[in-house]
Tab-separated table of C-alpha atoms and ligand atoms in Angstrom:
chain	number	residue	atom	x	y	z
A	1	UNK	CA	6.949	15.882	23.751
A	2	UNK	CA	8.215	16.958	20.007
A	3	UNK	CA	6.013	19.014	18.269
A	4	UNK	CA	6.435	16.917	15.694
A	5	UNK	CA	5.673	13.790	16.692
A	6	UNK	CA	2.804	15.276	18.550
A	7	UNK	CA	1.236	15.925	15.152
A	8	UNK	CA	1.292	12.462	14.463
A	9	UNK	CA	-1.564	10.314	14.632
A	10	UNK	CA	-1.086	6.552	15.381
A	11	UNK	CA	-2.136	3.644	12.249
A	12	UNK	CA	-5.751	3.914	12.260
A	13	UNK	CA	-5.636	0.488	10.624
A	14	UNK	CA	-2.945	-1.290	13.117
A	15	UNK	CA	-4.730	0.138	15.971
A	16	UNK	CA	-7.966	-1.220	15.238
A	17	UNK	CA	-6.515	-4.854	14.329
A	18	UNK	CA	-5.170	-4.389	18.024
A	19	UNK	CA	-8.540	-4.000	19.479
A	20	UNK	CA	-9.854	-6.687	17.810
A	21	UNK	CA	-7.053	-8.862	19.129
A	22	UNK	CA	-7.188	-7.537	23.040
A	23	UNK	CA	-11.159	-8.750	22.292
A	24	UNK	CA	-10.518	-12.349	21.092
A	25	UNK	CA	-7.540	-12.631	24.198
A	26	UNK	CA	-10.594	-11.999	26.353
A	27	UNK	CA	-12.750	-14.191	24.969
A	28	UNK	CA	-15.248	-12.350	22.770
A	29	UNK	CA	-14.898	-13.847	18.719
A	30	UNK	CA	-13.800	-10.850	16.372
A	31	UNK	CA	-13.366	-11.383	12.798
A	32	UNK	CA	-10.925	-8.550	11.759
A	33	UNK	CA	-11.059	-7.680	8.545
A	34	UNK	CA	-8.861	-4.829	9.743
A	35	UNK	CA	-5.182	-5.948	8.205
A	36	UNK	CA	-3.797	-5.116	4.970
A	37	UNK	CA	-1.613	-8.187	4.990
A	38	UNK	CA	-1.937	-11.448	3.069
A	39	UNK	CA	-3.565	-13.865	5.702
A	40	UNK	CA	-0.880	-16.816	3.626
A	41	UNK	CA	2.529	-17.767	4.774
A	42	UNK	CA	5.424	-17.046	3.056
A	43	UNK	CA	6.216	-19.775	0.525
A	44	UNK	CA	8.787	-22.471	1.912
A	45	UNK	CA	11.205	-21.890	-0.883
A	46	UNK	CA	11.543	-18.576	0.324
A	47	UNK	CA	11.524	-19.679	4.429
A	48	UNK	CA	14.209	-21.998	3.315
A	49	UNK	CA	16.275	-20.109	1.653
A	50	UNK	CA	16.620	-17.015	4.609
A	51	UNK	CA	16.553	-20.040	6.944
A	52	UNK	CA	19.896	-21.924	5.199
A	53	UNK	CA	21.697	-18.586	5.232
A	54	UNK	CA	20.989	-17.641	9.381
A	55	UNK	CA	22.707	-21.461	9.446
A	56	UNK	CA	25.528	-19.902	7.654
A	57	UNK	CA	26.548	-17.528	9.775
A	58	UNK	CA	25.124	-14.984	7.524
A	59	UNK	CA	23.977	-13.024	10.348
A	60	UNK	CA	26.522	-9.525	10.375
A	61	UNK	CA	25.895	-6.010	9.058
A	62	UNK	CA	25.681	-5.629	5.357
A	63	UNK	CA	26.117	-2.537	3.178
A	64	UNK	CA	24.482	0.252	3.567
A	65	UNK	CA	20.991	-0.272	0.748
A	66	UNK	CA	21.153	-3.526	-0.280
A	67	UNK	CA	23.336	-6.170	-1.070
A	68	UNK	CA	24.896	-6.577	-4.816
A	69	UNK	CA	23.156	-9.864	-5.357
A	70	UNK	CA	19.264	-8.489	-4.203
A	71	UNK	CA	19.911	-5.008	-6.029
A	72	UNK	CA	20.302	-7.169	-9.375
A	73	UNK	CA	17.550	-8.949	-9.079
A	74	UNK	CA	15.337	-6.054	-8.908
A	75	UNK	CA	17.082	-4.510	-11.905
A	76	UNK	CA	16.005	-7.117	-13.737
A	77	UNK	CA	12.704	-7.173	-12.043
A	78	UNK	CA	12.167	-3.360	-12.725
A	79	UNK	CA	13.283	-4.517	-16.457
A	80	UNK	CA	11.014	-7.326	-16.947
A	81	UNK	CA	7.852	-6.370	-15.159
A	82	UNK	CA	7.972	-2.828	-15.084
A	83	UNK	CA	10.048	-1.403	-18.654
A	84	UNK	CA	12.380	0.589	-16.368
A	85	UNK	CA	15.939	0.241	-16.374
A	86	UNK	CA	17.421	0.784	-13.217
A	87	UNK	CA	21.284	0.581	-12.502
A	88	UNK	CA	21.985	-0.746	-8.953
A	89	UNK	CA	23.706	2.704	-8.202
A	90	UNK	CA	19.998	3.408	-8.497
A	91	UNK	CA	18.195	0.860	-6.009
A	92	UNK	CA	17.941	1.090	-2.638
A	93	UNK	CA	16.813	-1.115	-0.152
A	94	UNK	CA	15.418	-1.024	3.396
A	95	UNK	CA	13.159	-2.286	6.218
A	96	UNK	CA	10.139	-2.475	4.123
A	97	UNK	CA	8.217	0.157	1.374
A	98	UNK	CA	7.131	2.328	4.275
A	99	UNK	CA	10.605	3.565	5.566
A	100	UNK	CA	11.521	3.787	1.911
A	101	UNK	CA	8.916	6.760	1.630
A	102	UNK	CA	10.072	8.068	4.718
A	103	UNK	CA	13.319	8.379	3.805
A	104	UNK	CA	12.705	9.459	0.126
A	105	UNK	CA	10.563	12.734	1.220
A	106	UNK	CA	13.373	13.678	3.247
A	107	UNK	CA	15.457	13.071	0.610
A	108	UNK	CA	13.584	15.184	-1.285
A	109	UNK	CA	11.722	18.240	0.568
A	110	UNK	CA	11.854	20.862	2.609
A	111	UNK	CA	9.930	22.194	5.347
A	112	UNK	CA	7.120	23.785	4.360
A	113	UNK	CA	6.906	22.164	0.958
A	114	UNK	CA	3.340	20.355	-0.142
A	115	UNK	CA	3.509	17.000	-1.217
A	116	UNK	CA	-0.007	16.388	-3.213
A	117	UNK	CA	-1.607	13.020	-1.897
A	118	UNK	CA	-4.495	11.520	-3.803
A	119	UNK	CA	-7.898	10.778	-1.464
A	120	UNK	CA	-9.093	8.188	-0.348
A	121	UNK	CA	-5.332	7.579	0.395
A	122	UNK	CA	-3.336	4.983	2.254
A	123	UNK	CA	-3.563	6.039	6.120
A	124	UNK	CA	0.715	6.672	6.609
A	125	UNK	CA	1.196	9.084	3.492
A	126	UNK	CA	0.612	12.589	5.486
A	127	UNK	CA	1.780	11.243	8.479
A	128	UNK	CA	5.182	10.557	6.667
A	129	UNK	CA	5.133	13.789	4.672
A	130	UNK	CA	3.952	15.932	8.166
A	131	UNK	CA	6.805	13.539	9.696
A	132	UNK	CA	9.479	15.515	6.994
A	133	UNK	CA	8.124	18.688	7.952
A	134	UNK	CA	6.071	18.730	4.876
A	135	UNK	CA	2.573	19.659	4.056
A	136	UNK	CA	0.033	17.291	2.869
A	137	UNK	CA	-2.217	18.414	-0.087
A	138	UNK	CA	-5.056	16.675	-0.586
A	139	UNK	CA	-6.982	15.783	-4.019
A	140	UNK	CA	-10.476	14.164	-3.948
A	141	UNK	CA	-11.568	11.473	-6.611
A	142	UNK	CA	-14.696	10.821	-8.162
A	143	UNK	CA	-16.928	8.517	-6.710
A	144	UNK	CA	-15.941	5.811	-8.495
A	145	UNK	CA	-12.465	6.597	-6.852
A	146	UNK	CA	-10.845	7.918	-10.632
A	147	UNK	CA	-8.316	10.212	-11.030
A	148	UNK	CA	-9.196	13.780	-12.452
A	149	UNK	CA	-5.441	14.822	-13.604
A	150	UNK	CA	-7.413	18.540	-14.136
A	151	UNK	CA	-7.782	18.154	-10.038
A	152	UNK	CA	-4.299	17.562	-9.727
A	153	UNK	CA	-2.942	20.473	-11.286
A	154	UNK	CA	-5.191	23.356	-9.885
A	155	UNK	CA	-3.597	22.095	-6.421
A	156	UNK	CA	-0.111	22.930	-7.693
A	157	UNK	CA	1.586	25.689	-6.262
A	158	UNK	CA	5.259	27.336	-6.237
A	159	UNK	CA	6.038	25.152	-3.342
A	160	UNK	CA	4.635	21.646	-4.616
A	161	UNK	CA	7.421	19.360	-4.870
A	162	UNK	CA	6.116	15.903	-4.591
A	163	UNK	CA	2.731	14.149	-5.953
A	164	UNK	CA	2.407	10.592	-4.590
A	165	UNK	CA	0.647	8.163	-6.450
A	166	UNK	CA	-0.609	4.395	-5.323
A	167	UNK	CA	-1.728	1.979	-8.218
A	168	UNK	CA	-3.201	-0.518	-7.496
A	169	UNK	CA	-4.890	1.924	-4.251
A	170	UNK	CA	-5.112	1.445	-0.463
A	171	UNK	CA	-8.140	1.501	0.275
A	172	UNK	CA	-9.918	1.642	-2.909
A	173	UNK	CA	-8.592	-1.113	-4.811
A	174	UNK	CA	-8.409	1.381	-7.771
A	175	UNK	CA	-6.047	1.650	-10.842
A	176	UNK	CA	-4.652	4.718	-12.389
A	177	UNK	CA	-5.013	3.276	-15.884
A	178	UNK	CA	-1.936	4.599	-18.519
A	179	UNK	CA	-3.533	7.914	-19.986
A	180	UNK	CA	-4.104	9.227	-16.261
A	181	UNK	CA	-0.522	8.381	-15.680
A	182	UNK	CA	0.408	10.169	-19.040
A	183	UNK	CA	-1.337	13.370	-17.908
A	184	UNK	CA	0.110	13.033	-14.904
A	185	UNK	CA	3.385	12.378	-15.936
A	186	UNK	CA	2.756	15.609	-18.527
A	187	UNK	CA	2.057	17.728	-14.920
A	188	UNK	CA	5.031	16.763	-13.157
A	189	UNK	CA	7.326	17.489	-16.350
A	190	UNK	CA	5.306	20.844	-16.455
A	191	UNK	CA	5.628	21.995	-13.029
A	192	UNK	CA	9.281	19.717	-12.622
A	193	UNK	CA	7.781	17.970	-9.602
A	194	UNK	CA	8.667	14.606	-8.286
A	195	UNK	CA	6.566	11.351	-8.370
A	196	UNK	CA	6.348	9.022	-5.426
A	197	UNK	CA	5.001	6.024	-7.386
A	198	UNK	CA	3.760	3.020	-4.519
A	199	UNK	CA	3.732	-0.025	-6.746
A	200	UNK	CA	3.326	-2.162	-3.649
A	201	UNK	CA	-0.159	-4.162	-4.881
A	202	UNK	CA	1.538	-4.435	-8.478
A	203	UNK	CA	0.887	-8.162	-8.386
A	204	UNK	CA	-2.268	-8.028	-6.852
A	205	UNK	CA	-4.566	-7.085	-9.742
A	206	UNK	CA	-7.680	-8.840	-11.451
A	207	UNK	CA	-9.115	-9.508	-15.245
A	208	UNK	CA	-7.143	-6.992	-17.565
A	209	UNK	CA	-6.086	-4.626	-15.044
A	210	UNK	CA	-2.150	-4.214	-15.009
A	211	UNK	CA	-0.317	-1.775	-13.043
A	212	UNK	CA	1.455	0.792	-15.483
A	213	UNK	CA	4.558	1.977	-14.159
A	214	UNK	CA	4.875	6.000	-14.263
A	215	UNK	CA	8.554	6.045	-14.632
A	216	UNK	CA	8.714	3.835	-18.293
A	217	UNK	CA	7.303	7.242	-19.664
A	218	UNK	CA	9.770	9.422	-21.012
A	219	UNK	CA	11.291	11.763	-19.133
A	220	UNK	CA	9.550	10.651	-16.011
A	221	UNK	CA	12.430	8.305	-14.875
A	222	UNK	CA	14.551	11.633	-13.956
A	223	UNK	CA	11.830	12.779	-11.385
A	224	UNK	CA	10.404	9.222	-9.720
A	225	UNK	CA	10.992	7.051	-6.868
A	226	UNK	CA	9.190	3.846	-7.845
A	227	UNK	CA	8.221	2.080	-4.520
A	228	UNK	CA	7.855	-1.538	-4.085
A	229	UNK	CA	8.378	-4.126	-1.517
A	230	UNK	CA	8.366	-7.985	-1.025
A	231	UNK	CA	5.041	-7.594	1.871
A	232	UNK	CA	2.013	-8.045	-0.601
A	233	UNK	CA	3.025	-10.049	-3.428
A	234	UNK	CA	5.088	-12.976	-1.494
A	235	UNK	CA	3.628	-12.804	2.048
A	236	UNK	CA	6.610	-11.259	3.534
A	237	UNK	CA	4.899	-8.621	5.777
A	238	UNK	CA	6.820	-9.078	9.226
A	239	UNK	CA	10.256	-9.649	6.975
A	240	UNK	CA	10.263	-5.703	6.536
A	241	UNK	CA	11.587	-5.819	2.721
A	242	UNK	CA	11.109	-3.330	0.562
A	243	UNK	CA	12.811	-1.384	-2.004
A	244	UNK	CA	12.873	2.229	-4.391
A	245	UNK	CA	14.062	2.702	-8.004
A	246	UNK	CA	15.227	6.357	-8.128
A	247	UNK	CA	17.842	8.697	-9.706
A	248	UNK	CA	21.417	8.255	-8.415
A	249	UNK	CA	20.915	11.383	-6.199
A	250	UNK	CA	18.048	10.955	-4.585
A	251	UNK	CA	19.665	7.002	-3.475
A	252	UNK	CA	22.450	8.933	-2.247
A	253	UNK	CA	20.694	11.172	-0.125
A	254	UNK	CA	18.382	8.163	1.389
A	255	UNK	CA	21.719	6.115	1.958
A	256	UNK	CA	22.664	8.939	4.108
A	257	UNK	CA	19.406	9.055	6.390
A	258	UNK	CA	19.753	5.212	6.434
A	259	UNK	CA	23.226	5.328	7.695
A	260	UNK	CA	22.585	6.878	10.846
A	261	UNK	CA	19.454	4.952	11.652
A	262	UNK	CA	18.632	1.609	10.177
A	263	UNK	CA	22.126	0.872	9.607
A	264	UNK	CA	21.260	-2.219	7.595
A	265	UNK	CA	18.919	-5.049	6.197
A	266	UNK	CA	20.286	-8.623	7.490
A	267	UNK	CA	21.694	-10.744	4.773
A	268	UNK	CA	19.280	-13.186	5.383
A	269	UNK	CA	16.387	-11.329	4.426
A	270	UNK	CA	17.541	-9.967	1.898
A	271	UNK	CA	18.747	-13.277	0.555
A	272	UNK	CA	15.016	-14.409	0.757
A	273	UNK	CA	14.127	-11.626	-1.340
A	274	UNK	CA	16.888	-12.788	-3.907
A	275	UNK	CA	15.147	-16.030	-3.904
A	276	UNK	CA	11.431	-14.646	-4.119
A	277	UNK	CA	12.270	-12.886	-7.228
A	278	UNK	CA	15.076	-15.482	-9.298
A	279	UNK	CA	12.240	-18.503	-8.657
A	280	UNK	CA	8.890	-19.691	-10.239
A	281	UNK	CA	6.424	-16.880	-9.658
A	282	UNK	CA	3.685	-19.599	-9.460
A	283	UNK	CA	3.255	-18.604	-5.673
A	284	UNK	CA	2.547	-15.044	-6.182
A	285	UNK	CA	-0.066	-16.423	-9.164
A	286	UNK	CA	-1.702	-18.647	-6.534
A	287	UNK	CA	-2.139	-16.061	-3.809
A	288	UNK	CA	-3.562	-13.502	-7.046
A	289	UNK	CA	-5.875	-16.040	-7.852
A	290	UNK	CA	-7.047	-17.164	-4.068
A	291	UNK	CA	-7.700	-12.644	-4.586
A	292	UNK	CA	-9.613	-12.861	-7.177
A	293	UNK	CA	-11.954	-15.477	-6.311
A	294	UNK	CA	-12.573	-13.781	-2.232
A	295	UNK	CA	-12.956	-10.337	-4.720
A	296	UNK	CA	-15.873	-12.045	-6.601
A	297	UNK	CA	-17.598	-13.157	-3.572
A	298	UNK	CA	-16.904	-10.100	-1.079
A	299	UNK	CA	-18.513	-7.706	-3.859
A	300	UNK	CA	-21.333	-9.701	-4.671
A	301	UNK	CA	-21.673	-9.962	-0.916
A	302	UNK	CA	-21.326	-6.145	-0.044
A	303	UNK	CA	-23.766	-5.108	-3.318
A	304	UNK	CA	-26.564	-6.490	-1.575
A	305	UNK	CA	-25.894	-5.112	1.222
A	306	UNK	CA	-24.256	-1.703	0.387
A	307	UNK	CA	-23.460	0.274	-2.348
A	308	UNK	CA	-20.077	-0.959	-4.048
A	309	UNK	CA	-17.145	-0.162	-6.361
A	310	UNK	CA	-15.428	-3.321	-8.025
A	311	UNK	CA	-11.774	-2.954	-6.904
A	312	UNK	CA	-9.541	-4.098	-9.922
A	313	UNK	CA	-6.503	-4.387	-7.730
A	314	UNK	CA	-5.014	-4.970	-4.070
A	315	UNK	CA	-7.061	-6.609	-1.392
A	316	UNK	CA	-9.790	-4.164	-0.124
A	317	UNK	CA	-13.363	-3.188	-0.809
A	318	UNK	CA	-14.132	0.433	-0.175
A	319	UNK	CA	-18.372	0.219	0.056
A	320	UNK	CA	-20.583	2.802	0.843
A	321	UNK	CA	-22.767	2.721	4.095
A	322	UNK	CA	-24.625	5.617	4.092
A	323	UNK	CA	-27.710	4.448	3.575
A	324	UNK	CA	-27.805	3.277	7.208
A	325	UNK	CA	-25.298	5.976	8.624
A	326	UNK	CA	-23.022	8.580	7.414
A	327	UNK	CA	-20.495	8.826	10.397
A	328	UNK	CA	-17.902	5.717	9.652
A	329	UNK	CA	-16.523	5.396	12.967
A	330	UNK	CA	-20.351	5.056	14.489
A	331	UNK	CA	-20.832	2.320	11.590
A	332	UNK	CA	-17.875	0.411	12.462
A	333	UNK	CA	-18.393	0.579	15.700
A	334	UNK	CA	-22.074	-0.982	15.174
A	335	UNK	CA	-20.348	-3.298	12.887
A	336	UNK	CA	-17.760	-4.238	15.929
A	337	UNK	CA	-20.503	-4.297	18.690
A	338	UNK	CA	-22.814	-6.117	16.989
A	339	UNK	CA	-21.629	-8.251	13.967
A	340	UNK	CA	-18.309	-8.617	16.010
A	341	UNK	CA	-16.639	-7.776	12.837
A	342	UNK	CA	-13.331	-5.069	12.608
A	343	UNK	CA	-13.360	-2.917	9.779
A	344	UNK	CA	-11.721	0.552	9.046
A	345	UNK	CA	-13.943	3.524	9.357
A	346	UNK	CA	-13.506	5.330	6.521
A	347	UNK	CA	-12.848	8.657	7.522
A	348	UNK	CA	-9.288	7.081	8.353
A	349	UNK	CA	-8.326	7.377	4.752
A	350	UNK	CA	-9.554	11.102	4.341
A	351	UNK	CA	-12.399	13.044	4.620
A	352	UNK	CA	-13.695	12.039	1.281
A	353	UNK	CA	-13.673	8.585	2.945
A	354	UNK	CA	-16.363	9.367	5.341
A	355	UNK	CA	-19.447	7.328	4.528
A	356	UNK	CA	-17.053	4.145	3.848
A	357	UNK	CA	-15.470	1.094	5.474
A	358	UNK	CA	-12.509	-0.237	4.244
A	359	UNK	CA	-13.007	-4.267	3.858
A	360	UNK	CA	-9.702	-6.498	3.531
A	361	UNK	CA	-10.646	-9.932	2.493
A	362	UNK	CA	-7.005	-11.240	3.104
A	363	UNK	CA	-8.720	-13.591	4.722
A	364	UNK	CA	-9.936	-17.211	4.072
A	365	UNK	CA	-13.137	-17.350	2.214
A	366	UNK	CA	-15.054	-19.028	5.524
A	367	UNK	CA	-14.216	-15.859	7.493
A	368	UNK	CA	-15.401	-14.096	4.733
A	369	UNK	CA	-18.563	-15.944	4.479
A	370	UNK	CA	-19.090	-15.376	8.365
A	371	UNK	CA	-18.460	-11.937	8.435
A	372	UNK	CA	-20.507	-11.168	5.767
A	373	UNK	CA	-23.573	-13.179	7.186
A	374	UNK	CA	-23.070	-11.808	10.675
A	375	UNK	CA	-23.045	-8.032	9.241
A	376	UNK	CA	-26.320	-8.913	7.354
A	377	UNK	CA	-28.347	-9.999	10.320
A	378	UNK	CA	-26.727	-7.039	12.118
A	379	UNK	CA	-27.693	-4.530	9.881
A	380	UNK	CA	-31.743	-5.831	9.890
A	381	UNK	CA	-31.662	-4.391	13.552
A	382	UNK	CA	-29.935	-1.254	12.528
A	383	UNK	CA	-31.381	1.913	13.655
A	384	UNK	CA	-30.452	5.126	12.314
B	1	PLP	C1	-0.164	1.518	-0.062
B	1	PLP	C2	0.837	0.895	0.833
B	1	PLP	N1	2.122	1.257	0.720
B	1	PLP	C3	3.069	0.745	1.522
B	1	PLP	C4	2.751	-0.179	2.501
B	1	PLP	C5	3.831	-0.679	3.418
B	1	PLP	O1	4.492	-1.786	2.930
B	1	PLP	P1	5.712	-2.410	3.715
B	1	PLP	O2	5.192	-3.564	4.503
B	1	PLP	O3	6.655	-2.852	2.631
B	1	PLP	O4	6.315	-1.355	4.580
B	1	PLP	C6	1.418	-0.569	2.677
B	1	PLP	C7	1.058	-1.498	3.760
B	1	PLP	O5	-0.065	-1.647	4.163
B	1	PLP	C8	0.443	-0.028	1.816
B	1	PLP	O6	-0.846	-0.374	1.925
């Protein structure tokens, strides 16, 4: 096998989802709470829409990083939402946000280069940057998952070219408010290192927490690759959509790796993004709100139990278990055997992850309710 790929681990978070289903095929009720995917359906405007098109005949190859009509739309998107103005010589779009970061680092490293990833961090981002023959660099946060910018910058060295950043965070929930994104910005300028911003929660957030977008700073639009997708905010995780602002270059360079592998996104799906983003945005408000409310309860559920950060965005709690245990895969395996509830050990997500589960509550609020009840009564037997 490649010694690449042997490098590789597999999706701590899709593999455990897979046990949990291989345990309800045989029988044995698992709540997973596992996926970091909306538990709604995509909205029927949206269905429709790719639906009408496949009816069409719309069904052939298309070019190469979007089609004219989807790469407007996020223009104006990038415009309205995020204060970035993006030509569409300077969108690209693929089969979801995770190829799109793939295909950026390539774009954009070398081998041997470090790429700076911010812990507790989303479970693909070394992968991907060991994947480009990269090396990942790893800064901690505080405890209450914050950003020290400081932190950031004493693990810069001559052969730093990327930092990635993920507001609103997988696993934490966290937001990088807009003076940690100023420093940071003032870093990369500094050092003239590239940003990998994942905006993929962006519409998932809760109270006054916004997502600030890193690139509206000046000078910072030069050196990102803003990262967002159509999974999280409109349901569409098995559509694949996703999609990068960058400089002209950088596009040019992804359209090339994209040419000899994915080819294409079919009209139709990208048609249904056209739709998600020129309708109401009532549906995405809905599914924030639905958020919000499971938020609420799943914190007040997990501070009695555990200790607990409120996220203020995405759809995850990130508690601490140690009082019972400090080894996260022991804990969610307790939690599995006993509660018959999935979770991701913590550890998954970085060393400074140990003593954690990561919670999605993309899931209805009687699942929730369950869960929580059957990891109480659990835990009263729990022996250290
Ligand atoms: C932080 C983060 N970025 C990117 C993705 C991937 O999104 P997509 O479905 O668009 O590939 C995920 C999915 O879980 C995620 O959590």
């Amino acid at each position: 096998m490649s010694i690449l790929t042997e490098k590789i681990k597999p999706s701590a978070t899709l593999s455990i989802n897979t046990k949990a289903n291989e345990l309800n095929k045989k029988g044995i009720n698992v709540l997973s709470y596992a996926v970091g995917e909306p538990d709604f359906d995509t909205p029927k405007h949206i269905k429709d829409a790719a639906i009408g098109k496949i009816l069409e005949g719309k069904t052939k190859y298309t070019p190469t990083g979007g089609i004219p009509e989807l790469k407007d739309e996020i223009s104006k998107k990038f415009k309205t939402d995020n204060n970035i103005y993006y030509s569409a010589d300077e969108i690209f779009v693929s089969a979801g946000a995770k190829i799109t970061i793939y295909e950026a680092l390539l774009s954009v490293i070398n081998p041997g280069d470090e790429v700076i990833i911010i812990e507790p961090y989303w479970v693909s981002y070394p992968e991907i940057v060991i994947l480009c023959s990269g090396i990942p660099k790893f800064v901690k946060t505080d405890e209450n998952f914050e950003i020290d910018a400081d932190e950031i910058e004493k693990n810069i060295s001559s052969k730093t070219k990327v930092i990635i950043i993920n507001s609103p965070s997988n696993p934490t929930g966290a937001i990088i408010n807009e003076k940690t994104m100023k420093k940071i910005a003032d870093i990369a300028i500094k050092h003239n290192i590239h940003i990998i911003s994942d905006e993929i929660y962006e519409k998932i957030t809760y109270g006054n927490f916004k997502q600030f977008s890193i690139a509206s700073l000046p000078e910072m639009k030069e050196r990102t690759i803003t990262v967002n997708g159509f999974s999280k905010s409109y349901a569409m995780t098995g559509w694949r959509l996703g999609y990068v602002g960058a400089p002209k270059d950088i596009i040019n360079e992804m359209k090339k790796v994209e040419m000899q592998t994915v080819s294409s996104i079919p009209y139709f799906i990208q048609y249904a993004g056209v739709v998600a983003l020129q309708s109401s945005q009532d549906c995405v408000e809905e599914m924030r709100k639905k958020f919000e409310e499971r938020r609420d309860y799943v914190v007040q559920r997990a501070k009695e139990i555990f200790s607990c950060n409120v996220p203020d965005g995405a759809f995850y709690i990130f508690p601490n278990h140690s009082k019972y245990e400090n080894d996260s895969i022991k804990f969610s395996g307790f939690l599995l055997e006993k509660a018959k509830v999935a979770v991701v050990p913590g550890i998954a997500f970085g060393n400074s992850g140990e003593g954690h589960i990561r919670i999605s509550y993309a899931t209805s609020m009687e699942n929730l309710k369950k869960g929580f009840d059957a990891i109480e009564d659990a835990l009263k037997e729990f022996k250290k």
